[in-house]
Short mmCIF file of C-alpha atoms and ligand atoms in Angstrom, two decimals:
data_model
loop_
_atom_site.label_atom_id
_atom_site.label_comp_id
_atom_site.label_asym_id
_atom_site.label_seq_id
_atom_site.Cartn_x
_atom_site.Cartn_y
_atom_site.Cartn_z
CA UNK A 18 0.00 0.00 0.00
CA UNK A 19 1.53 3.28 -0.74
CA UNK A 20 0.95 6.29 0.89
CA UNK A 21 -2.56 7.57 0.90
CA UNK A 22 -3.60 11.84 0.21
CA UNK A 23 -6.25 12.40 2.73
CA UNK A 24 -5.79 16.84 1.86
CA UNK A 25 -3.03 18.63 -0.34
CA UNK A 26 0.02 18.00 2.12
CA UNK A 27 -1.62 15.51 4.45
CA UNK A 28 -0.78 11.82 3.92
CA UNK A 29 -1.98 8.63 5.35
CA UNK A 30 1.47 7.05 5.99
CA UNK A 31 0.26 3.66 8.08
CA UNK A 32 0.53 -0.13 8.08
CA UNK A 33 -1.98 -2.52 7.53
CA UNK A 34 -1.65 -5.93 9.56
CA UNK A 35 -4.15 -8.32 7.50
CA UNK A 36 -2.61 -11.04 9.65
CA UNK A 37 -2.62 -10.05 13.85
CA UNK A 38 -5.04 -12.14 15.40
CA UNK A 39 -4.52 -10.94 19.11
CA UNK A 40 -3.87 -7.99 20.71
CA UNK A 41 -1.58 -7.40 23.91
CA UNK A 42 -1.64 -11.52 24.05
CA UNK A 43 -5.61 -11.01 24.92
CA UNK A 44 -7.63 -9.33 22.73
CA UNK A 45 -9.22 -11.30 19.67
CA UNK A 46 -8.21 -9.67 16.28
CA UNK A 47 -10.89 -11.48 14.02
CA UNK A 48 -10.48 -8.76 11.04
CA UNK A 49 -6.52 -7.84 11.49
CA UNK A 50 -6.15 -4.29 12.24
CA UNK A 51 -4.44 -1.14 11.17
CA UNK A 52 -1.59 1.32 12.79
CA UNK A 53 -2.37 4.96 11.01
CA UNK A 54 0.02 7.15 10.74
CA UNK A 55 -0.23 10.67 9.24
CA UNK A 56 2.57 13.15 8.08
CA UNK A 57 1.34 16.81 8.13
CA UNK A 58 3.01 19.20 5.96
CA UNK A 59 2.87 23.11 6.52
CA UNK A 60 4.63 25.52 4.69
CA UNK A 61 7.07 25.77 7.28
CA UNK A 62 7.22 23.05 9.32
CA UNK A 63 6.27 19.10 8.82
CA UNK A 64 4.88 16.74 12.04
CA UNK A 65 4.43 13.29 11.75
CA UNK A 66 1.28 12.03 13.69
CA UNK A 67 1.90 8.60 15.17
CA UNK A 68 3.72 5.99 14.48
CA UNK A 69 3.24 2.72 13.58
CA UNK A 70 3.95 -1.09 15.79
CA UNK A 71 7.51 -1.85 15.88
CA UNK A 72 7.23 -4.97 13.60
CA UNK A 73 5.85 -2.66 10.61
CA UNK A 74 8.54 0.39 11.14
CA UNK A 75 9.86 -0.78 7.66
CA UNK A 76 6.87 0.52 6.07
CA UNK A 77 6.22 3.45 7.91
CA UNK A 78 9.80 4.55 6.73
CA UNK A 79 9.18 3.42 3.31
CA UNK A 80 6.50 5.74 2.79
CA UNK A 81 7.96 8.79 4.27
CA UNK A 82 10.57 8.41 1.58
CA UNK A 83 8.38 8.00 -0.98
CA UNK A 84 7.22 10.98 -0.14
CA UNK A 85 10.39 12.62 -0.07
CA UNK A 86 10.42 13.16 3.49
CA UNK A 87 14.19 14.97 4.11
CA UNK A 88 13.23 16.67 7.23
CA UNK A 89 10.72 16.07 9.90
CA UNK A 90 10.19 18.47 12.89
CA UNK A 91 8.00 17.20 15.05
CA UNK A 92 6.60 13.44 15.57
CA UNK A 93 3.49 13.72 17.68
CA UNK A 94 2.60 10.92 20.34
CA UNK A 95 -0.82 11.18 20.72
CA UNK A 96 -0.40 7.88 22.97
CA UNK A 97 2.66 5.87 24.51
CA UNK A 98 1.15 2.60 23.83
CA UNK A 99 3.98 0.56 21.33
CA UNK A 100 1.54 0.23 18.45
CA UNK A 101 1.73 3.95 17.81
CA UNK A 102 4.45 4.95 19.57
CA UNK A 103 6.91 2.00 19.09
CA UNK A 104 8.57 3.16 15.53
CA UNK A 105 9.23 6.26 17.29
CA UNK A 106 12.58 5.76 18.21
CA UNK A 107 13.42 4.25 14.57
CA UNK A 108 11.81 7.98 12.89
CA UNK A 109 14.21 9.89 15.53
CA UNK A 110 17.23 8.43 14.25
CA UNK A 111 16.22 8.59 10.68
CA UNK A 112 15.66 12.51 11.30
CA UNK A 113 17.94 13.90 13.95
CA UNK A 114 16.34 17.56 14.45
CA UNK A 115 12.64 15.99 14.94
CA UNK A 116 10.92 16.54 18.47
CA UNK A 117 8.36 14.15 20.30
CA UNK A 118 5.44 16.34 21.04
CA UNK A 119 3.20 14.71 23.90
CA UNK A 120 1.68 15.32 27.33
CA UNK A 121 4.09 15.49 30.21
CA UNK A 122 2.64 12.28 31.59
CA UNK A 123 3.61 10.38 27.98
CA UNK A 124 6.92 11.99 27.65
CA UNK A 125 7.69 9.97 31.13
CA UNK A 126 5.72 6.98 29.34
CA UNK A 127 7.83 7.40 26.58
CA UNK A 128 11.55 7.51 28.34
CA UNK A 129 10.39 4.24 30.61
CA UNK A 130 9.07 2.61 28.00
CA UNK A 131 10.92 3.91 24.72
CA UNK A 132 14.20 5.05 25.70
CA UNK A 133 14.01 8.34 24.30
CA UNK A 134 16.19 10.59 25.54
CA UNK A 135 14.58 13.72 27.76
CA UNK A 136 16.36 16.46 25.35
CA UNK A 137 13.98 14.96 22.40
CA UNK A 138 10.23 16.42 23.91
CA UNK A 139 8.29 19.29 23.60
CA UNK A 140 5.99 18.61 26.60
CA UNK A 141 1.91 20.56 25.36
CA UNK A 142 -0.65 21.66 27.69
CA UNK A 143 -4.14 20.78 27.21
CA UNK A 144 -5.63 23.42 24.23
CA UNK A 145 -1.61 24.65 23.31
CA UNK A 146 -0.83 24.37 20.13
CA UNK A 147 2.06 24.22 17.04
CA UNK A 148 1.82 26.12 13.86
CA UNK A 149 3.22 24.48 11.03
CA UNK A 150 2.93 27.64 8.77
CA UNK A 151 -0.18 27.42 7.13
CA UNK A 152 -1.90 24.69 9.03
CA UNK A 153 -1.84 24.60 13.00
CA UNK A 154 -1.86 21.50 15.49
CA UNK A 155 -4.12 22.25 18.51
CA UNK A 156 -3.19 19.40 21.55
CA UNK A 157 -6.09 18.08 23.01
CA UNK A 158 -5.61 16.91 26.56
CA UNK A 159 -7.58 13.15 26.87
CA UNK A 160 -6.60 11.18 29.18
CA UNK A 161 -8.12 7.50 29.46
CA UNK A 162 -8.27 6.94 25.75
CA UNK A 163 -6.61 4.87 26.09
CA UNK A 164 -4.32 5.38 28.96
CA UNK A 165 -3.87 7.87 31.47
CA UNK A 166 -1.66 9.63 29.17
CA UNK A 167 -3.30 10.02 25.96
CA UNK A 168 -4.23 13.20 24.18
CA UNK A 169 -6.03 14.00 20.59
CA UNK A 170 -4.56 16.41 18.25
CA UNK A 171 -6.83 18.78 15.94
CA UNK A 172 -5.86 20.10 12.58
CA UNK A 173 -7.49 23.57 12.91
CA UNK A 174 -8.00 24.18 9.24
CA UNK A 175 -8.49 21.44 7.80
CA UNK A 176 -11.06 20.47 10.54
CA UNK A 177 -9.21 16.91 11.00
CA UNK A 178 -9.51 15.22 14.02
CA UNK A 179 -6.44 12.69 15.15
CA UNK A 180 -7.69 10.73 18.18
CA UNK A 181 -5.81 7.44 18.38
CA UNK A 182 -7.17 4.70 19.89
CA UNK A 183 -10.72 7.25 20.54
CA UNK A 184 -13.17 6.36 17.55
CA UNK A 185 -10.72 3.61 16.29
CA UNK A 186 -11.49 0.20 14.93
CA UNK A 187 -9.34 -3.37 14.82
CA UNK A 188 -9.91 -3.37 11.01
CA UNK A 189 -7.58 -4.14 8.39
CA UNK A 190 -8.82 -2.58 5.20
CA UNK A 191 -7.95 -0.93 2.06
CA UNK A 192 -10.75 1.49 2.65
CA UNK A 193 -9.06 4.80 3.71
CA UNK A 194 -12.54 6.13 4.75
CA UNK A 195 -15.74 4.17 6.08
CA UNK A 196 -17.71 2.51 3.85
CA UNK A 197 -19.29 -0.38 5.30
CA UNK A 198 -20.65 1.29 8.00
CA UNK A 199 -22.34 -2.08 9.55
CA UNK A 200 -18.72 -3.65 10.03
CA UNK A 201 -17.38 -0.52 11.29
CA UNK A 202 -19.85 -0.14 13.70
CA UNK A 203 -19.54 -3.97 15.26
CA UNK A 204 -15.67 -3.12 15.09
CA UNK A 205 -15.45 -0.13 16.67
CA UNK A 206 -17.98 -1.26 18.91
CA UNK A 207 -15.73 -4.33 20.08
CA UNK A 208 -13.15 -1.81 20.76
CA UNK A 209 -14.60 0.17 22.82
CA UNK A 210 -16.11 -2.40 25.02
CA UNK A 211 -12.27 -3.60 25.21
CA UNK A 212 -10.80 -0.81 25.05
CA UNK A 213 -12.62 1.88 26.45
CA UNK A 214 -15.30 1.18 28.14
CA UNK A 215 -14.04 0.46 31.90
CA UNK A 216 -13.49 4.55 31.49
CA UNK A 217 -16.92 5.24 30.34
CA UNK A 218 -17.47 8.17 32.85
CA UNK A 219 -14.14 9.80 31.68
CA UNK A 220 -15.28 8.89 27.79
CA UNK A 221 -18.43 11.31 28.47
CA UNK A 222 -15.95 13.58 29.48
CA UNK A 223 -14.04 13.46 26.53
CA UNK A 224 -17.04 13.09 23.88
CA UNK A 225 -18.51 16.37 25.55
CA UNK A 226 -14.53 17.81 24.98
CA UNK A 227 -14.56 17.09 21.32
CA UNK A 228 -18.28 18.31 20.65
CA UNK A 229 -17.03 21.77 20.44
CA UNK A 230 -14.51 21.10 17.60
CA UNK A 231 -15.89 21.44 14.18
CA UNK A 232 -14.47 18.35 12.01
CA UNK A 233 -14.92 16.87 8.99
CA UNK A 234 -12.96 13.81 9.59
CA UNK A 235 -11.90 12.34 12.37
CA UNK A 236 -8.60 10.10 11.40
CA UNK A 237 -8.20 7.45 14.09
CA UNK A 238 -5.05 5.65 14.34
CA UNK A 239 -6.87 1.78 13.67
CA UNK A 240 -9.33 1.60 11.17
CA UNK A 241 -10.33 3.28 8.40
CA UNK A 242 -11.35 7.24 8.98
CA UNK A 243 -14.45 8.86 9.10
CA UNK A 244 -15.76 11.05 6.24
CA UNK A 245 -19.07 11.38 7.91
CA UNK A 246 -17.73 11.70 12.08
CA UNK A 247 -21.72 11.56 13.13
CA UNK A 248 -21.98 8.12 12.59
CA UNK A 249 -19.43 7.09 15.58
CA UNK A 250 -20.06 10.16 17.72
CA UNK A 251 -23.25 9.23 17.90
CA UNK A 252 -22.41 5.38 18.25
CA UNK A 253 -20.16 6.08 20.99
CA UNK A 254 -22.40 8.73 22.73
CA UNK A 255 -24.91 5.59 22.70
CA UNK A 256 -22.38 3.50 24.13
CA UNK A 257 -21.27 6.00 27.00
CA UNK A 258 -24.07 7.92 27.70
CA UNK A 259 -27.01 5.30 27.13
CA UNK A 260 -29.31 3.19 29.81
CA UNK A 261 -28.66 -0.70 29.45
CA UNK A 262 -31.18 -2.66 27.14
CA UNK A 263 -33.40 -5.21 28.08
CA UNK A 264 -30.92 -8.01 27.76
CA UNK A 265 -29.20 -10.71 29.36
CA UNK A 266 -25.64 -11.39 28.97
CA UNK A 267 -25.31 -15.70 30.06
CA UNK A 268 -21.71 -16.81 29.80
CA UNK A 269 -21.57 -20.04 30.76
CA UNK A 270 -19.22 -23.32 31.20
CA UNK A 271 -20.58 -27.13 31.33
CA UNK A 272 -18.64 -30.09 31.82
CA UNK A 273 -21.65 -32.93 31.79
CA UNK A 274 -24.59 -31.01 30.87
CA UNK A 275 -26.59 -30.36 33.94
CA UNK A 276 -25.10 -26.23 33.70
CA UNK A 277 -25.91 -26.54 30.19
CA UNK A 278 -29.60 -28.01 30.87
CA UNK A 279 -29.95 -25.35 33.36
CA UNK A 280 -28.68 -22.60 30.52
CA UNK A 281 -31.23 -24.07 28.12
CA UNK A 282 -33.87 -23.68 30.19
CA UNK A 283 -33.14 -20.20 31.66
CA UNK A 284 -32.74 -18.85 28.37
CA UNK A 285 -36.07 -19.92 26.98
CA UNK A 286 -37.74 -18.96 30.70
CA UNK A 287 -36.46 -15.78 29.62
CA UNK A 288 -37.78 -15.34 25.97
CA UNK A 289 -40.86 -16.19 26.84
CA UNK A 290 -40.92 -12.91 28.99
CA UNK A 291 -40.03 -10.74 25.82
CA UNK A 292 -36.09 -10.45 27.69
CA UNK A 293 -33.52 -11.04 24.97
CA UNK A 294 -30.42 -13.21 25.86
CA UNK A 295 -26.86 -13.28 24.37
CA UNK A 296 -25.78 -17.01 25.45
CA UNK A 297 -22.14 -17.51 25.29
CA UNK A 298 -20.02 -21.10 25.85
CA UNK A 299 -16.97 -20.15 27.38
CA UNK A 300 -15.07 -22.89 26.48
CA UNK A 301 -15.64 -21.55 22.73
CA UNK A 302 -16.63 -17.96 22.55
CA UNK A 303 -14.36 -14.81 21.30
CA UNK A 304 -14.33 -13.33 24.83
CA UNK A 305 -14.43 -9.82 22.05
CA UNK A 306 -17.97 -10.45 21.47
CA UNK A 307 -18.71 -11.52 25.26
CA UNK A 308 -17.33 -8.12 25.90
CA UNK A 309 -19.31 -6.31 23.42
CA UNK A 310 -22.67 -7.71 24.36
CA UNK A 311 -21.94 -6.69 27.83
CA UNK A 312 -22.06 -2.87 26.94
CA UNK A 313 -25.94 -2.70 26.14
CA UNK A 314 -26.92 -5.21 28.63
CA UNK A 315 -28.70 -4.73 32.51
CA UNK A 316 -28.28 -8.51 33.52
CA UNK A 317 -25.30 -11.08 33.85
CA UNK A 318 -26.38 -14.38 34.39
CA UNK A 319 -22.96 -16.73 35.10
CA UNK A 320 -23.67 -20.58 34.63
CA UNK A 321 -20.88 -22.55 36.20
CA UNK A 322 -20.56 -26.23 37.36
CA UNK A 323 -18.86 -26.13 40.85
CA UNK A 324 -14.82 -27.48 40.18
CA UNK A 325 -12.31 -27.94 42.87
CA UNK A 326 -14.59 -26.37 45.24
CA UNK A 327 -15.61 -23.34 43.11
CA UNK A 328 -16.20 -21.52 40.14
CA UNK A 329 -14.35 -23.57 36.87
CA UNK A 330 -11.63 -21.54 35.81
CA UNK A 331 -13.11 -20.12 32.44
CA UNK A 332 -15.94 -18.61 34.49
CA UNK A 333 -13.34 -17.45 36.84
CA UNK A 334 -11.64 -15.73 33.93
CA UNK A 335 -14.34 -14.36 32.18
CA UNK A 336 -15.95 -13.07 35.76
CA UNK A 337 -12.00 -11.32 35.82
CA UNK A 338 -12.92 -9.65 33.05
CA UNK A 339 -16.24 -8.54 33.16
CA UNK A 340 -15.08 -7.16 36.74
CA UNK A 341 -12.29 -5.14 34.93
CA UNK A 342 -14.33 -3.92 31.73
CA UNK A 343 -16.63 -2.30 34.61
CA UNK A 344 -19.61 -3.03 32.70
CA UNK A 345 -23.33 -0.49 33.21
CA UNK A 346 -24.95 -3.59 34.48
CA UNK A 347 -27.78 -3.18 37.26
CA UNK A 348 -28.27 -6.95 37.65
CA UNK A 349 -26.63 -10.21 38.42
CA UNK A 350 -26.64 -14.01 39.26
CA UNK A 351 -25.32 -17.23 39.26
CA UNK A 352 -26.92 -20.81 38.29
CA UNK A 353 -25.22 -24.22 37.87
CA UNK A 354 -24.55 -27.53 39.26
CA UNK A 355 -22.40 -29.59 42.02
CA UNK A 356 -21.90 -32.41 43.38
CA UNK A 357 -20.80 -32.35 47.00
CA UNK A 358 -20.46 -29.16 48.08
CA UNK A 359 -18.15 -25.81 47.65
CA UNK A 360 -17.87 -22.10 47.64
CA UNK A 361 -18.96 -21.26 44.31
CA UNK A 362 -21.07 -18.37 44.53
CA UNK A 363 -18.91 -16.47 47.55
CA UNK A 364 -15.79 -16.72 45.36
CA UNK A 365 -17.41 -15.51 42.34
CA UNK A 366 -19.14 -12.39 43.94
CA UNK A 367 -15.82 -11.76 45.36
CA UNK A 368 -14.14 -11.71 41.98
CA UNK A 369 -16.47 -8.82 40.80
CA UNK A 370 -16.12 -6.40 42.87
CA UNK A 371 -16.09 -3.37 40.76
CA UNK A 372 -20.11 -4.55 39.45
CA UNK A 373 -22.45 -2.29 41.53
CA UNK A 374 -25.07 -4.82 40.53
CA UNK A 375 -28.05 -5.99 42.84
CA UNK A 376 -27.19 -9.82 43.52
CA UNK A 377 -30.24 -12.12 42.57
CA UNK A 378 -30.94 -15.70 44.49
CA UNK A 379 -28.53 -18.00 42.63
CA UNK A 380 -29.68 -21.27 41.76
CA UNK A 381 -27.41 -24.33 42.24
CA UNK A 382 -28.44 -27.77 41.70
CA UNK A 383 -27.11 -30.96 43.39
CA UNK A 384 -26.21 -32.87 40.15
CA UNK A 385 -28.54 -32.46 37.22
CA UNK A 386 -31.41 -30.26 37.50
CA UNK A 387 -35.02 -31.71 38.95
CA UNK A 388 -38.02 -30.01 39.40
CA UNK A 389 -37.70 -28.25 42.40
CA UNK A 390 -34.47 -26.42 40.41
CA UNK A 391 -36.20 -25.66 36.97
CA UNK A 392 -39.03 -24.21 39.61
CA UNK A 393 -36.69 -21.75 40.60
CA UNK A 394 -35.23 -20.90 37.20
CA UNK A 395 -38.78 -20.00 36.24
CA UNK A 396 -38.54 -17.88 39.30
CA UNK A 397 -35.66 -15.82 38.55
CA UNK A 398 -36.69 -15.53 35.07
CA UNK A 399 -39.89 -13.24 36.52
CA UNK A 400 -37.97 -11.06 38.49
CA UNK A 401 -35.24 -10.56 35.75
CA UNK A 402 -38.28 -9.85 33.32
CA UNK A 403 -40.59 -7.86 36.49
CA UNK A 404 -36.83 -5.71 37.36
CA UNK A 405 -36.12 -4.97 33.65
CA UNK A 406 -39.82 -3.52 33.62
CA UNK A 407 -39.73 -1.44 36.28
CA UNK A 408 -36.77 0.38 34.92
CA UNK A 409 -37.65 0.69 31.62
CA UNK A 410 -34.88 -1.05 29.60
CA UNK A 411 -35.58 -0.48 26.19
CA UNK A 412 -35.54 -3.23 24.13
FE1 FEO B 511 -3.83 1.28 19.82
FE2 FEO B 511 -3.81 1.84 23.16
O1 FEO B 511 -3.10 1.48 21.51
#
C-alpha cells in the first residue's frame, strides 16, 4: 500500500496488519487491524502524527521516503502505547532535528518505555498548540483513551480530528474512509467495550470535549477514517451515555450437561418474557464479542458447574474480566450444578467487585437439574423480566 492523500500535504502514511489475530496476548483480532500514521506538511514546518507497531517500522519509513520526506520536525505521540508509539525511536534516528510532542505524563511513558532521551520532547498543555505555517496542530488533553496519558490532536484548518485509539477500529482494510458502516460499527464497537469502556465516565468527558470542535474527519489511528464523524459520535455517545437494554448477557461453562440443561432452560424462561439473551459457551466464545454484548446489557447471568470447590476456571476468567471492563450492568446471578459441596457463589461475587449490581438468588443444583431447580429458574426468570420492567430497559 503506498501512501494515501487524505488533503493537499496531508498523507496517510500507516501499516496494515491483514494477519494479527490478538492484541496485547488477549484481545481477539478477528479482522486484522491497522496502525495509522499521518505526516502533516505546513509551509514551514512538517509533524508526523503517530507511528506505527515496531514490527511494521519498515513501512512506515518506506513511505515517508516516498514521499520525499528529508526533514521532519515534530513526531506527535498522541499515545505511549507501542503500536503507535513503538517506531518512534526508529523515525528519531532517521531525522535527527525531529521533536516528540506529547503530554508530560507520555513523555515519562515514553523515556520508561521507549528510551528516548529527555532532550527529544516538547511537553503541550491541554488546548496549546504548534503552527506548522499554514496549518496549525491544537493538543487536546484526553486522558483514558486509552491510557492515562493520551491526548487527541486537531488540525485547525483542515477540521481533521487525530484521536488514536478514541473512535478507532481493529480493522484491516484498504478502505481509507468508512464505507461499510455495519462492520465498522460492530468493530469499533468491540473496541470500545475492550478498550474503552471500563473509562466510560471519563469517555463522556471526553465526547462532551470534542463536541465543540468542528471536524470533517476524524482520522483514528486503527481503522479506516471517518468522512461522515456523526456516525461514531453518535455510536459512541450511545455507548457511554445510554441506559442498558433489556438483555441478558449468560456466559456459561458445562462439563456434563446439567449447567448446560440449566442454561437451556433459563434462556427460553427468559424469551418467553419478551427479555432477549446473548448465550455464550466459554469454552468456545471470542471473549471480544462476550465483551461487546456486555455494553448494552442490565443482567449477567454466570452458569458454572462447581470445580475444585468453586467456580471452573473459564468462568473465573471471564468473571475477571467482566469485573475489569466495569460493565453499566444493574443486575446479576449465578446458576449451575455440584456435586458435594463448595464455595462457588462467595468466590465468584468476590471476583467482581467493581459490578455495583443488585445480587439475585442464585440457583445451584445438586447434580442435574429436577423439578424443584427448573421451579426456581422460572422464578428468577420473573424477576429478571418484572426488574427490567420497572426500569424501563428499552428493548
Ligand atoms: Fe492502539 Fe492503546 O493502543
Amino acid at each position: 500500500m503506498k501512501p494515501r492523500e487524505v488533503r493537499p500535504g496531508v498523507y496517510w502514511v500507516g501499516a496494515i496488519d491483514w494477519d494479527r489475530r490478538l492484541f496485547d496476548s488477549l484481545i481477539p483480532l478477528p479482522d486484522g487491524t491497522s496502525y495509522n500514521s499521518y505526516l502533516v506538511r505546513g509551509s514551514e514546518k512538517t509533524a508526523l502524527i503517530d507511528t506505527v507497531d515496531p514490527t511494521m517500522e519498515e513501512v512506515l519509513i518506506n513511505h515517508l521516503n516516498q514521499l520525499d520526506v528529508g526533514n521532519l520536525d515534530y513526531v506527535v505521540a498522541n499515545h505511549a502505547e507501542q503500536d503507535h508509539a513503538g517506531t518512534i525511536p526508529r523515525v528519531l534516528e532517521k531525522y535527527p532535528q525531529a521533536k516528540v510532542v506529547c503530554t508530560p505524563k507520555c513523555k515519562g511513558m515514553l523515556i520508561d518505555l521507549l528510551l528516548v532521551p529527555e532532550e527529544r520532547f516538547i511537553a503541550v498543555e491541554d488546548k496549546e498548540t504548534i503552527s506548522l505555517g499554514h496549518r496549525t496542530l491544537e493538543f487536546i488533553h484526553a486522558p483514558w483513551v486509552h491510557w492515562p496519558e493520551t491526548m487527541l490532536t486537531y488540525l485547525r484548518e483542515d477540521r481533521i480530528l487525530f484521536p488514536c485509539d478514541f473512535f478507532g477500529s481493529h480493522l484491516a482494510t484498504t478502505d481509507l474512509y468508512v464505507t461499510d458502516e455495519g462492520q465498522v460499527y460492530e468493530a469499533a464497537k468491540r473496541y470500545y467495550a475492550e478498550i474503552m469502556m471500563p473509562f466510560r465516565t471519563t469517555i463522556q468527558k471526553n465526547l462532551e470535549k470534542v463536541r465543540d470542535c468542528a471536524i470533517d474527519i476524524i482520522a483514528p489511528s486503527h481503522g479506516p477514517m471517518h468522512d461522515k464523524p456523526d456516525f461514531i459520535m453518535k455510536a459512541y455517545h450511545s455507548w457511554a451515555f445510554d441506559e442498558p437494554k433489556n438483555i441478558v448477557v449468560l456466559p456459561y461453562i458445562s462439563m456434563h450437561g446439567s449447567t448446560r440443561k440449566m442454561v437451556e432452560y433459563l434462556v427460553e424462561a427468559l424469551a418467553q418474557r419478551g427479555v432477549t439473551v446473548k448465550q455464550f459457551d466459554l469454552a468456545v466464545t471470542d471473549i471480544g464479542k462476550l465483551a461487546m454484548s456486555l455494553v448494552d446489557a442490565a443482567t449477567v447471568v454466570i452458569g458454572t458447574p462447581t470445580v475444585l470447590a468453586g467456580p471452573h476456571p473459564n468462568v473465573a476468567y471471564a468473571a475477571f474480566l467482566a469485573n475489569a471492563l466495569r460493565p453499566n450492568l444493574k443486575f446479576a446471578s449465578i446458576i449451575g450444578s455440584y456435586s458435594w459441596g463448595g464455595r462457588t457463589v462467595e468466590q465468584l461475587t468476590g471476583m467482581m467487585p467493581n459490578l455495583k449490581v443488585e445480587l439475585m438468588d442464585p440457583v445451584l443444583s445438586k447434580g442435574f437439574p429436577k423439578e424443584a431447580d427448573f421451579k426456581a429458574l422460572d422464578s428468577l426468570a420473573n424477576t429478571i423480566a418484572q426488574k427490567h420492567k420497572e426500569h424501563h430497559f428499552p428493548q
